[in-house]
C-alpha cells in the first residue's frame, strides 16, 4: 500500500513538474510546480516525517503564491493569460537537462549506499527540534533575526507611501477621494 | 488519543455543513434585523431570513452559469473547489470529544497549511475569470498574506508552546482547569481577529469587498458561486472549531459529554465571528497592514515570551 502510494505520488510529482514546461500560461505553470511540491510533501508524510511533510506543503504553498505575484509582474508577457511558453533555447536546454538528469540518476543508482545504523527516533519532530535548537542554536537565531529584519524592512519600505497619503498632497484632509 | 470510529469520517463533514448553514442563517437573520428594524421579538421577516441560505442555495443550483471571455476555466474550478475541501480537511484534526478523525501529531501545522491553501484558492478564483475586479480581489488576499499569517502563526505557536505539543488533542488536555484563553488573552484575541482575516469575513473581507463589486467572487455564478460561498462559511466554522481546543479547554465542562461541550463552544465562537460582520465596519487594508506589523506581531511575540517563561518555570 505504502509502496503503491509512493509510486503514484512520485509519478504525479514528476508529471506535474514536467507540466510546468508544457502549459501555456504563467499561472498554470506556477500551480503545476506547486502540485509537484505538494506530492513531495506527501512523500515525506509516507515515511512518518509528519512535521517536515506538512511544513513542506505549508511553505511551498506560500512560496509559490508569492512567486506567482512576482513572476507575473516581471514576465515579458504581462498577465500571462495569452499563450506563452516556459521553454527557451530548446536544444541547449534539452541537452543540459538531459545530461544533468542522467548524472543524478547514475549517482543514485551507482553510489554504494551505506547500511542503516540505529533506528528512527520515536518522535522525529522532537529530534529535529533538538538538532536544530541544540548544536545549531546560534546559526538559527542569527538567521531567524536576519529574516525577520529583512521582512520588516521590506514592509516598511513598501508601505512608506500608501495610496491614500501621498507626499505633497494632504489627501486625508481633502477627504472624499477614496476609491 | 483513541482511534476514531469510521462513521466519524461521514459525520464530520455533515456536522460542519450544518454549522456552516447555521452561520449563514444567523448572518441572514442579523442582516434582516438590522435592515428591517422589527423592534421587539422575531417578526415574520426574521423567520423568513432563517430559510434564506437554503433558498439562495436552490436558486444558485438552478441558475445558469455566466461565462467570461477567455476565462481560465480549469484554474477557476480548482480555486472554487479547493476552498471547501481545504476547510473540511482542516477539520479532520479537530478533536471532537477527545478524538479527532485523523490522529495527526502535528495538527496545528496541518490546520495552518489548509488555511494557507485558501490563499491559493482565492487567488485562482480571482485570476481565472479574466476580469479586472476579481483579479484585484484575488491579489488583495496575497498582498495582506504576511500581515494575516504572521500574527496567526504566532498565536498558534503560543498555544502549542503552552501545552508543549502540536497535537490539538493534547493542547486541549493541557488546559486542565485553566483555559488558555484566560492566561493568554492576547493570543486568544489575536486568534479571533486573524480567524476573520483567514476566512476573509466581515471587517477583513476585502477580497470580496463591495468596493470591488464583489471582488474575487464577482464573476462566479450558479453552482460555482454556491460552492465558493459555502466554502467560506465552512472556513469560518473550522476557525471557530479550532479555537475550542486551542484556547477554550476543548471538550472540558460540567454535566454534558465532551462532544456536546465542543459543539456548544464552537457555536459560541462561530456566533461571535458572524456577529462581528454586522457590528464592525471594514478596516482599511493599509491600516490593517500597519496595525498587524506594529501592534499585533509585537503583542503576540510578547505573549509568546510570557508563555515561554511560564512554561520554563
PDB file of N, CA and C in Angstrom, chain A residues 24-28 31 34 38 45 50-51 54-55 57-59 61-62 65-66 68-69 72-73 78-83 123 125-126 148 151-152 155 159 161-165 172 179, chain B residues 70-75 104-106 109-114 116-121 123-124 127-130 139-140 142 146 149-150 153-154 164 166 211 284 286-287 289 293 297 301:
ATOM      1  N   UNK A  24       0.569  26.675 -21.057  1.00  0.00           N
ATOM      2  CA  UNK A  24       0.805  27.887 -21.826  1.00  0.00           C
ATOM      3  C   UNK A  24       0.507  29.170 -21.061  1.00  0.00           C
ATOM      4  N   UNK A  25       0.426  29.114 -19.732  1.00  0.00           N
ATOM      5  CA  UNK A  25       0.280  30.376 -19.014  1.00  0.00           C
ATOM      6  C   UNK A  25       1.105  30.326 -17.731  1.00  0.00           C
ATOM      7  N   UNK A  26       1.559  31.500 -17.315  1.00  0.00           N
ATOM      8  CA  UNK A  26       2.407  31.577 -16.133  1.00  0.00           C
ATOM      9  C   UNK A  26       1.667  31.084 -14.888  1.00  0.00           C
ATOM     10  N   UNK A  27       0.376  31.383 -14.805  1.00  0.00           N
ATOM     11  CA  UNK A  27      -0.393  30.953 -13.638  1.00  0.00           C
ATOM     12  C   UNK A  27      -0.448  29.426 -13.587  1.00  0.00           C
ATOM     13  N   UNK A  28      -0.709  28.807 -14.741  1.00  0.00           N
ATOM     14  CA  UNK A  28      -0.775  27.342 -14.758  1.00  0.00           C
ATOM     15  C   UNK A  28       0.586  26.736 -14.448  1.00  0.00           C
ATOM     16  N   UNK A  31       1.211  26.851 -10.687  1.00  0.00           N
ATOM     17  CA  UNK A  31       0.448  25.904  -9.878  1.00  0.00           C
ATOM     18  C   UNK A  31       0.785  24.451 -10.230  1.00  0.00           C
ATOM     19  N   UNK A  34       3.618  23.928  -7.979  1.00  0.00           N
ATOM     20  CA  UNK A  34       3.112  23.748  -6.617  1.00  0.00           C
ATOM     21  C   UNK A  34       2.591  22.328  -6.433  1.00  0.00           C
ATOM     22  N   UNK A  38       3.708  19.639  -3.607  1.00  0.00           N
ATOM     23  CA  UNK A  38       2.753  19.047  -2.659  1.00  0.00           C
ATOM     24  C   UNK A  38       2.902  17.528  -2.650  1.00  0.00           C
ATOM     25  N   UNK A  45       5.270  12.540   4.311  1.00  0.00           N
ATOM     26  CA  UNK A  45       4.277  12.018   5.257  1.00  0.00           C
ATOM     27  C   UNK A  45       4.294  10.496   5.252  1.00  0.00           C
ATOM     28  N   UNK A  50       5.991  13.607   9.857  1.00  0.00           N
ATOM     29  CA  UNK A  50       4.775  14.418   9.789  1.00  0.00           C
ATOM     30  C   UNK A  50       5.091  15.901   9.719  1.00  0.00           C
ATOM     31  N   UNK A  51       5.941  16.330  10.639  1.00  0.00           N
ATOM     32  CA  UNK A  51       6.197  17.770  10.735  1.00  0.00           C
ATOM     33  C   UNK A  51       6.833  18.290   9.447  1.00  0.00           C
ATOM     34  N   UNK A  54       4.258  18.237   6.418  1.00  0.00           N
ATOM     35  CA  UNK A  54       3.248  19.294   6.440  1.00  0.00           C
ATOM     36  C   UNK A  54       3.914  20.655   6.260  1.00  0.00           C
ATOM     37  N   UNK A  55       5.103  20.805   6.825  1.00  0.00           N
ATOM     38  CA  UNK A  55       5.818  22.078   6.695  1.00  0.00           C
ATOM     39  C   UNK A  55       6.197  22.347   5.238  1.00  0.00           C
ATOM     40  N   UNK A  57       4.571  21.364   2.649  1.00  0.00           N
ATOM     41  CA  UNK A  57       3.335  21.797   1.983  1.00  0.00           C
ATOM     42  C   UNK A  57       3.037  23.259   2.318  1.00  0.00           C
ATOM     43  N   UNK A  58       3.102  23.590   3.601  1.00  0.00           N
ATOM     44  CA  UNK A  58       2.783  24.957   4.054  1.00  0.00           C
ATOM     45  C   UNK A  58       3.689  25.977   3.378  1.00  0.00           C
ATOM     46  N   UNK A  59       4.994  25.730   3.444  1.00  0.00           N
ATOM     47  CA  UNK A  59       5.927  26.712   2.909  1.00  0.00           C
ATOM     48  C   UNK A  59       5.826  26.801   1.391  1.00  0.00           C
ATOM     49  N   UNK A  61       3.207  26.234  -0.551  1.00  0.00           N
ATOM     50  CA  UNK A  61       2.008  26.967  -0.994  1.00  0.00           C
ATOM     51  C   UNK A  61       2.286  28.469  -0.909  1.00  0.00           C
ATOM     52  N   UNK A  62       2.796  28.893   0.260  1.00  0.00           N
ATOM     53  CA  UNK A  62       3.073  30.329   0.436  1.00  0.00           C
ATOM     54  C   UNK A  62       4.074  30.808  -0.592  1.00  0.00           C
ATOM     55  N   UNK A  65       2.761  31.105  -4.134  1.00  0.00           N
ATOM     56  CA  UNK A  65       1.826  32.218  -4.309  1.00  0.00           C
ATOM     57  C   UNK A  65       2.585  33.532  -4.419  1.00  0.00           C
ATOM     58  N   UNK A  66       3.594  33.693  -3.555  1.00  0.00           N
ATOM     59  CA  UNK A  66       4.397  34.905  -3.655  1.00  0.00           C
ATOM     60  C   UNK A  66       5.112  34.934  -5.004  1.00  0.00           C
ATOM     61  N   UNK A  68       4.112  33.550  -7.751  1.00  0.00           N
ATOM     62  CA  UNK A  68       3.152  33.844  -8.819  1.00  0.00           C
ATOM     63  C   UNK A  68       3.050  35.354  -9.011  1.00  0.00           C
ATOM     64  N   UNK A  69       2.995  36.072  -7.893  1.00  0.00           N
ATOM     65  CA  UNK A  69       2.891  37.534  -7.973  1.00  0.00           C
ATOM     66  C   UNK A  69       4.082  38.097  -8.737  1.00  0.00           C
ATOM     67  N   UNK A  72       4.486  36.910 -12.550  1.00  0.00           N
ATOM     68  CA  UNK A  72       3.537  37.554 -13.450  1.00  0.00           C
ATOM     69  C   UNK A  72       3.875  39.039 -13.587  1.00  0.00           C
ATOM     70  N   UNK A  73       4.409  39.610 -12.486  1.00  0.00           N
ATOM     71  CA  UNK A  73       4.744  41.042 -12.515  1.00  0.00           C
ATOM     72  C   UNK A  73       5.900  41.313 -13.480  1.00  0.00           C
ATOM     73  N   UNK A  78       2.827  40.442 -19.786  1.00  0.00           N
ATOM     74  CA  UNK A  78       2.074  40.716 -18.562  1.00  0.00           C
ATOM     75  C   UNK A  78       0.719  40.026 -18.609  1.00  0.00           C
ATOM     76  N   UNK A  79       0.285  39.626 -17.432  1.00  0.00           N
ATOM     77  CA  UNK A  79      -0.984  38.918 -17.265  1.00  0.00           C
ATOM     78  C   UNK A  79      -0.857  37.444 -17.605  1.00  0.00           C
ATOM     79  N   UNK A  80      -0.091  37.087 -18.630  1.00  0.00           N
ATOM     80  CA  UNK A  80       0.204  35.676 -18.844  1.00  0.00           C
ATOM     81  C   UNK A  80      -0.984  34.842 -19.254  1.00  0.00           C
ATOM     82  N   UNK A  81      -2.124  35.482 -19.510  1.00  0.00           N
ATOM     83  CA  UNK A  81      -3.261  34.686 -19.942  1.00  0.00           C
ATOM     84  C   UNK A  81      -3.125  34.326 -21.415  1.00  0.00           C
ATOM     85  N   UNK A  82      -2.383  35.164 -22.147  1.00  0.00           N
ATOM     86  CA  UNK A  82      -2.149  34.851 -23.548  1.00  0.00           C
ATOM     87  C   UNK A  82      -1.236  33.641 -23.606  1.00  0.00           C
ATOM     88  N   UNK A  83      -1.318  32.854 -24.655  1.00  0.00           N
ATOM     89  CA  UNK A  83      -0.418  31.702 -24.741  1.00  0.00           C
ATOM     90  C   UNK A  83       1.038  32.134 -24.614  1.00  0.00           C
ATOM     91  N   UNK A 123       9.931  10.163  18.224  1.00  0.00           N
ATOM     92  CA  UNK A 123       9.257  11.399  17.849  1.00  0.00           C
ATOM     93  C   UNK A 123      10.191  12.216  16.962  1.00  0.00           C
ATOM     94  N   UNK A 125       9.762  14.798  15.179  1.00  0.00           N
ATOM     95  CA  UNK A 125       9.614  16.250  15.315  1.00  0.00           C
ATOM     96  C   UNK A 125      10.494  16.772  16.447  1.00  0.00           C
ATOM     97  N   UNK A 126      10.450  16.054  17.573  1.00  0.00           N
ATOM     98  CA  UNK A 126      11.257  16.463  18.726  1.00  0.00           C
ATOM     99  C   UNK A 126      12.754  16.347  18.405  1.00  0.00           C
ATOM    100  N   UNK A 148      13.640  38.038   9.824  1.00  0.00           N
ATOM    101  CA  UNK A 148      12.585  38.907  10.356  1.00  0.00           C
ATOM    102  C   UNK A 148      12.911  40.371  10.058  1.00  0.00           C
ATOM    103  N   UNK A 151      12.212  41.111   6.460  1.00  0.00           N
ATOM    104  CA  UNK A 151      10.782  41.230   6.187  1.00  0.00           C
ATOM    105  C   UNK A 151      10.248  42.569   6.666  1.00  0.00           C
ATOM    106  N   UNK A 152      10.624  42.952   7.878  1.00  0.00           N
ATOM    107  CA  UNK A 152      10.126  44.220   8.416  1.00  0.00           C
ATOM    108  C   UNK A 152      10.626  45.377   7.555  1.00  0.00           C
ATOM    109  N   UNK A 155       8.658  45.586   4.349  1.00  0.00           N
ATOM    110  CA  UNK A 155       7.303  46.119   4.539  1.00  0.00           C
ATOM    111  C   UNK A 155       7.357  47.619   4.796  1.00  0.00           C
ATOM    112  N   UNK A 159       5.412  50.208   2.458  1.00  0.00           N
ATOM    113  CA  UNK A 159       4.259  50.965   2.939  1.00  0.00           C
ATOM    114  C   UNK A 159       4.632  52.407   3.264  1.00  0.00           C
ATOM    115  N   UNK A 161       4.670  54.823   1.486  1.00  0.00           N
ATOM    116  CA  UNK A 161       3.711  55.727   0.873  1.00  0.00           C
ATOM    117  C   UNK A 161       2.534  54.908   0.395  1.00  0.00           C
ATOM    118  N   UNK A 162       1.394  55.022   1.067  1.00  0.00           N
ATOM    119  CA  UNK A 162       0.210  54.293   0.645  1.00  0.00           C
ATOM    120  C   UNK A 162      -0.538  55.094  -0.390  1.00  0.00           C
ATOM    121  N   UNK A 163      -1.630  54.500  -0.894  1.00  0.00           N
ATOM    122  CA  UNK A 163      -2.345  55.218  -1.944  1.00  0.00           C
ATOM    123  C   UNK A 163      -3.157  56.370  -1.389  1.00  0.00           C
ATOM    124  N   UNK A 164      -3.363  56.397  -0.065  1.00  0.00           N
ATOM    125  CA  UNK A 164      -4.187  57.459   0.496  1.00  0.00           C
ATOM    126  C   UNK A 164      -3.368  58.627   1.020  1.00  0.00           C
ATOM    127  N   UNK A 165      -2.076  58.394   1.358  1.00  0.00           N
ATOM    128  CA  UNK A 165      -1.288  59.532   1.833  1.00  0.00           C
ATOM    129  C   UNK A 165      -0.085  59.730   0.924  1.00  0.00           C
ATOM    130  N   UNK A 172      -5.734  62.995   2.933  1.00  0.00           N
ATOM    131  CA  UNK A 172      -6.624  62.653   4.034  1.00  0.00           C
ATOM    132  C   UNK A 172      -7.510  63.832   4.396  1.00  0.00           C
ATOM    133  N   UNK A 179     -11.045  55.571  -3.187  1.00  0.00           N
ATOM    134  CA  UNK A 179     -11.599  54.866  -4.339  1.00  0.00           C
ATOM    135  C   UNK A 179     -11.476  53.394  -4.175  1.00  0.00           C
TER     136      UNK A 179
ATOM    137  N   UNK B  70     -12.457  34.200 -22.558  1.00  0.00           N
ATOM    138  CA  UNK B  70     -11.093  33.708 -22.343  1.00  0.00           C
ATOM    139  C   UNK B  70     -10.782  33.419 -20.880  1.00  0.00           C
ATOM    140  N   UNK B  71     -11.795  32.955 -20.164  1.00  0.00           N
ATOM    141  CA  UNK B  71     -11.556  32.587 -18.770  1.00  0.00           C
ATOM    142  C   UNK B  71     -10.678  31.339 -18.715  1.00  0.00           C
ATOM    143  N   UNK B  72      -9.876  31.238 -17.654  1.00  0.00           N
ATOM    144  CA  UNK B  72      -9.092  30.020 -17.444  1.00  0.00           C
ATOM    145  C   UNK B  72      -9.940  29.094 -16.587  1.00  0.00           C
ATOM    146  N   UNK B  73     -10.772  28.297 -17.254  1.00  0.00           N
ATOM    147  CA  UNK B  73     -11.777  27.551 -16.503  1.00  0.00           C
ATOM    148  C   UNK B  73     -11.186  26.512 -15.552  1.00  0.00           C
ATOM    149  N   UNK B  74     -10.189  25.728 -15.971  1.00  0.00           N
ATOM    150  CA  UNK B  74      -9.645  24.752 -15.004  1.00  0.00           C
ATOM    151  C   UNK B  74      -9.129  25.410 -13.731  1.00  0.00           C
ATOM    152  N   UNK B  75      -8.422  26.524 -13.857  1.00  0.00           N
ATOM    153  CA  UNK B  75      -7.881  27.177 -12.658  1.00  0.00           C
ATOM    154  C   UNK B  75      -9.015  27.708 -11.777  1.00  0.00           C
ATOM    155  N   UNK B 104      -3.284  13.146  13.721  1.00  0.00           N
ATOM    156  CA  UNK B 104      -2.019  13.676  13.229  1.00  0.00           C
ATOM    157  C   UNK B 104      -1.310  14.389  14.375  1.00  0.00           C
ATOM    158  N   UNK B 105      -0.070  14.000  14.675  1.00  0.00           N
ATOM    159  CA  UNK B 105       0.605  14.631  15.825  1.00  0.00           C
ATOM    160  C   UNK B 105       0.975  16.089  15.597  1.00  0.00           C
ATOM    161  N   UNK B 106       0.867  16.575  14.366  1.00  0.00           N
ATOM    162  CA  UNK B 106       1.187  17.983  14.109  1.00  0.00           C
ATOM    163  C   UNK B 106      -0.066  18.716  13.623  1.00  0.00           C
ATOM    164  N   UNK B 109      -0.032  22.530  12.729  1.00  0.00           N
ATOM    165  CA  UNK B 109       0.622  22.877  11.463  1.00  0.00           C
ATOM    166  C   UNK B 109      -0.280  22.503  10.292  1.00  0.00           C
ATOM    167  N   UNK B 110      -0.934  21.359  10.402  1.00  0.00           N
ATOM    168  CA  UNK B 110      -1.848  20.909   9.350  1.00  0.00           C
ATOM    169  C   UNK B 110      -2.981  21.915   9.163  1.00  0.00           C
ATOM    170  N   UNK B 111      -3.575  22.348  10.264  1.00  0.00           N
ATOM    171  CA  UNK B 111      -4.670  23.331  10.213  1.00  0.00           C
ATOM    172  C   UNK B 111      -4.201  24.599   9.501  1.00  0.00           C
ATOM    173  N   UNK B 112      -3.018  25.070   9.867  1.00  0.00           N
ATOM    174  CA  UNK B 112      -2.494  26.290   9.257  1.00  0.00           C
ATOM    175  C   UNK B 112      -2.212  26.086   7.761  1.00  0.00           C
ATOM    176  N   UNK B 113      -1.714  24.903   7.409  1.00  0.00           N
ATOM    177  CA  UNK B 113      -1.448  24.623   5.998  1.00  0.00           C
ATOM    178  C   UNK B 113      -2.723  24.703   5.176  1.00  0.00           C
ATOM    179  N   UNK B 114      -3.797  24.133   5.707  1.00  0.00           N
ATOM    180  CA  UNK B 114      -5.061  24.153   4.972  1.00  0.00           C
ATOM    181  C   UNK B 114      -5.584  25.585   4.852  1.00  0.00           C
ATOM    182  N   UNK B 116      -3.690  28.200   4.618  1.00  0.00           N
ATOM    183  CA  UNK B 116      -2.874  28.869   3.613  1.00  0.00           C
ATOM    184  C   UNK B 116      -3.266  28.402   2.207  1.00  0.00           C
ATOM    185  N   UNK B 117      -3.752  27.152   2.103  1.00  0.00           N
ATOM    186  CA  UNK B 117      -4.218  26.680   0.794  1.00  0.00           C
ATOM    187  C   UNK B 117      -5.350  27.565   0.295  1.00  0.00           C
ATOM    188  N   UNK B 118      -6.083  28.179   1.237  1.00  0.00           N
ATOM    189  CA  UNK B 118      -7.175  29.064   0.853  1.00  0.00           C
ATOM    190  C   UNK B 118      -6.655  30.304   0.124  1.00  0.00           C
ATOM    191  N   UNK B 119      -5.456  30.764   0.487  1.00  0.00           N
ATOM    192  CA  UNK B 119      -4.871  31.897  -0.260  1.00  0.00           C
ATOM    193  C   UNK B 119      -4.848  31.552  -1.737  1.00  0.00           C
ATOM    194  N   UNK B 120      -4.329  30.340  -2.017  1.00  0.00           N
ATOM    195  CA  UNK B 120      -4.208  29.910  -3.403  1.00  0.00           C
ATOM    196  C   UNK B 120      -5.578  29.794  -4.058  1.00  0.00           C
ATOM    197  N   UNK B 121      -6.541  29.232  -3.303  1.00  0.00           N
ATOM    198  CA  UNK B 121      -7.887  29.064  -3.849  1.00  0.00           C
ATOM    199  C   UNK B 121      -8.466  30.415  -4.256  1.00  0.00           C
ATOM    200  N   UNK B 123      -6.856  33.227  -4.885  1.00  0.00           N
ATOM    201  CA  UNK B 123      -6.118  33.852  -5.988  1.00  0.00           C
ATOM    202  C   UNK B 123      -6.520  33.207  -7.315  1.00  0.00           C
ATOM    203  N   UNK B 124      -6.633  31.869  -7.312  1.00  0.00           N
ATOM    204  CA  UNK B 124      -7.013  31.172  -8.543  1.00  0.00           C
ATOM    205  C   UNK B 124      -8.404  31.590  -8.996  1.00  0.00           C
ATOM    206  N   UNK B 127      -8.142  35.040 -10.403  1.00  0.00           N
ATOM    207  CA  UNK B 127      -7.355  35.066 -11.640  1.00  0.00           C
ATOM    208  C   UNK B 127      -8.127  34.478 -12.815  1.00  0.00           C
ATOM    209  N   UNK B 128      -8.776  33.339 -12.556  1.00  0.00           N
ATOM    210  CA  UNK B 128      -9.343  32.542 -13.632  1.00  0.00           C
ATOM    211  C   UNK B 128     -10.396  33.246 -14.462  1.00  0.00           C
ATOM    212  N   UNK B 129     -11.119  34.176 -13.844  1.00  0.00           N
ATOM    213  CA  UNK B 129     -12.249  34.772 -14.550  1.00  0.00           C
ATOM    214  C   UNK B 129     -11.803  35.681 -15.686  1.00  0.00           C
ATOM    215  N   UNK B 130     -10.555  36.105 -15.696  1.00  0.00           N
ATOM    216  CA  UNK B 130     -10.072  37.058 -16.689  1.00  0.00           C
ATOM    217  C   UNK B 130     -10.926  38.323 -16.680  1.00  0.00           C
ATOM    218  N   UNK B 139      -5.750  39.320  -5.651  1.00  0.00           N
ATOM    219  CA  UNK B 139      -4.454  39.845  -5.229  1.00  0.00           C
ATOM    220  C   UNK B 139      -4.516  40.472  -3.838  1.00  0.00           C
ATOM    221  N   UNK B 140      -5.677  40.986  -3.447  1.00  0.00           N
ATOM    222  CA  UNK B 140      -5.782  41.631  -2.138  1.00  0.00           C
ATOM    223  C   UNK B 140      -5.379  40.686  -1.013  1.00  0.00           C
ATOM    224  N   UNK B 142      -3.379  38.081  -1.170  1.00  0.00           N
ATOM    225  CA  UNK B 142      -1.939  37.821  -1.182  1.00  0.00           C
ATOM    226  C   UNK B 142      -1.175  39.009  -0.624  1.00  0.00           C
ATOM    227  N   UNK B 146       1.128  38.158   4.556  1.00  0.00           N
ATOM    228  CA  UNK B 146       2.031  38.129   5.713  1.00  0.00           C
ATOM    229  C   UNK B 146       1.405  38.825   6.913  1.00  0.00           C
ATOM    230  N   UNK B 149      -0.951  36.258   8.208  1.00  0.00           N
ATOM    231  CA  UNK B 149      -0.422  34.957   8.588  1.00  0.00           C
ATOM    232  C   UNK B 149       0.520  35.028   9.793  1.00  0.00           C
ATOM    233  N   UNK B 150       1.373  36.052   9.837  1.00  0.00           N
ATOM    234  CA  UNK B 150       2.362  36.063  10.918  1.00  0.00           C
ATOM    235  C   UNK B 150       1.716  36.127  12.304  1.00  0.00           C
ATOM    236  N   UNK B 153       0.054  32.741  12.889  1.00  0.00           N
ATOM    237  CA  UNK B 153       1.014  31.674  13.153  1.00  0.00           C
ATOM    238  C   UNK B 153       1.590  31.787  14.568  1.00  0.00           C
ATOM    239  N   UNK B 154       1.874  33.029  14.977  1.00  0.00           N
ATOM    240  CA  UNK B 154       2.463  33.217  16.307  1.00  0.00           C
ATOM    241  C   UNK B 154       1.490  32.809  17.412  1.00  0.00           C
ATOM    242  N   UNK B 164       3.141  22.387  25.059  1.00  0.00           N
ATOM    243  CA  UNK B 164       4.298  21.564  24.716  1.00  0.00           C
ATOM    244  C   UNK B 164       3.972  20.501  23.689  1.00  0.00           C
ATOM    245  N   UNK B 166       2.116  19.897  19.435  1.00  0.00           N
ATOM    246  CA  UNK B 166       1.453  20.425  18.242  1.00  0.00           C
ATOM    247  C   UNK B 166       0.150  19.678  17.967  1.00  0.00           C
ATOM    248  N   UNK B 211     -16.376  47.434  -2.485  1.00  0.00           N
ATOM    249  CA  UNK B 211     -15.731  48.454  -3.299  1.00  0.00           C
ATOM    250  C   UNK B 211     -15.137  47.853  -4.568  1.00  0.00           C
ATOM    251  N   UNK B 284      -9.663  49.587   6.736  1.00  0.00           N
ATOM    252  CA  UNK B 284      -8.947  49.900   5.508  1.00  0.00           C
ATOM    253  C   UNK B 284      -7.714  49.015   5.416  1.00  0.00           C
ATOM    254  N   UNK B 286      -4.637  49.143   4.150  1.00  0.00           N
ATOM    255  CA  UNK B 286      -3.295  49.579   4.534  1.00  0.00           C
ATOM    256  C   UNK B 286      -3.228  49.882   6.022  1.00  0.00           C
ATOM    257  N   UNK B 287      -4.379  50.275   6.590  1.00  0.00           N
ATOM    258  CA  UNK B 287      -4.376  50.499   8.033  1.00  0.00           C
ATOM    259  C   UNK B 287      -4.202  49.181   8.765  1.00  0.00           C
ATOM    260  N   UNK B 289      -2.668  46.595   7.616  1.00  0.00           N
ATOM    261  CA  UNK B 289      -1.264  46.203   7.424  1.00  0.00           C
ATOM    262  C   UNK B 289      -0.396  46.844   8.506  1.00  0.00           C
ATOM    263  N   UNK B 293       1.601  44.844  11.665  1.00  0.00           N
ATOM    264  CA  UNK B 293       3.049  44.815  11.848  1.00  0.00           C
ATOM    265  C   UNK B 293       3.506  45.562  13.092  1.00  0.00           C
ATOM    266  N   UNK B 297       1.837  41.841  15.733  1.00  0.00           N
ATOM    267  CA  UNK B 297       3.016  40.964  15.782  1.00  0.00           C
ATOM    268  C   UNK B 297       3.822  41.182  17.066  1.00  0.00           C
ATOM    269  N   UNK B 301       4.295  38.365  19.981  1.00  0.00           N
ATOM    270  CA  UNK B 301       5.638  37.924  20.381  1.00  0.00           C
ATOM    271  C   UNK B 301       5.823  38.074  21.893  1.00  0.00           C
TER     272      UNK B 301
END
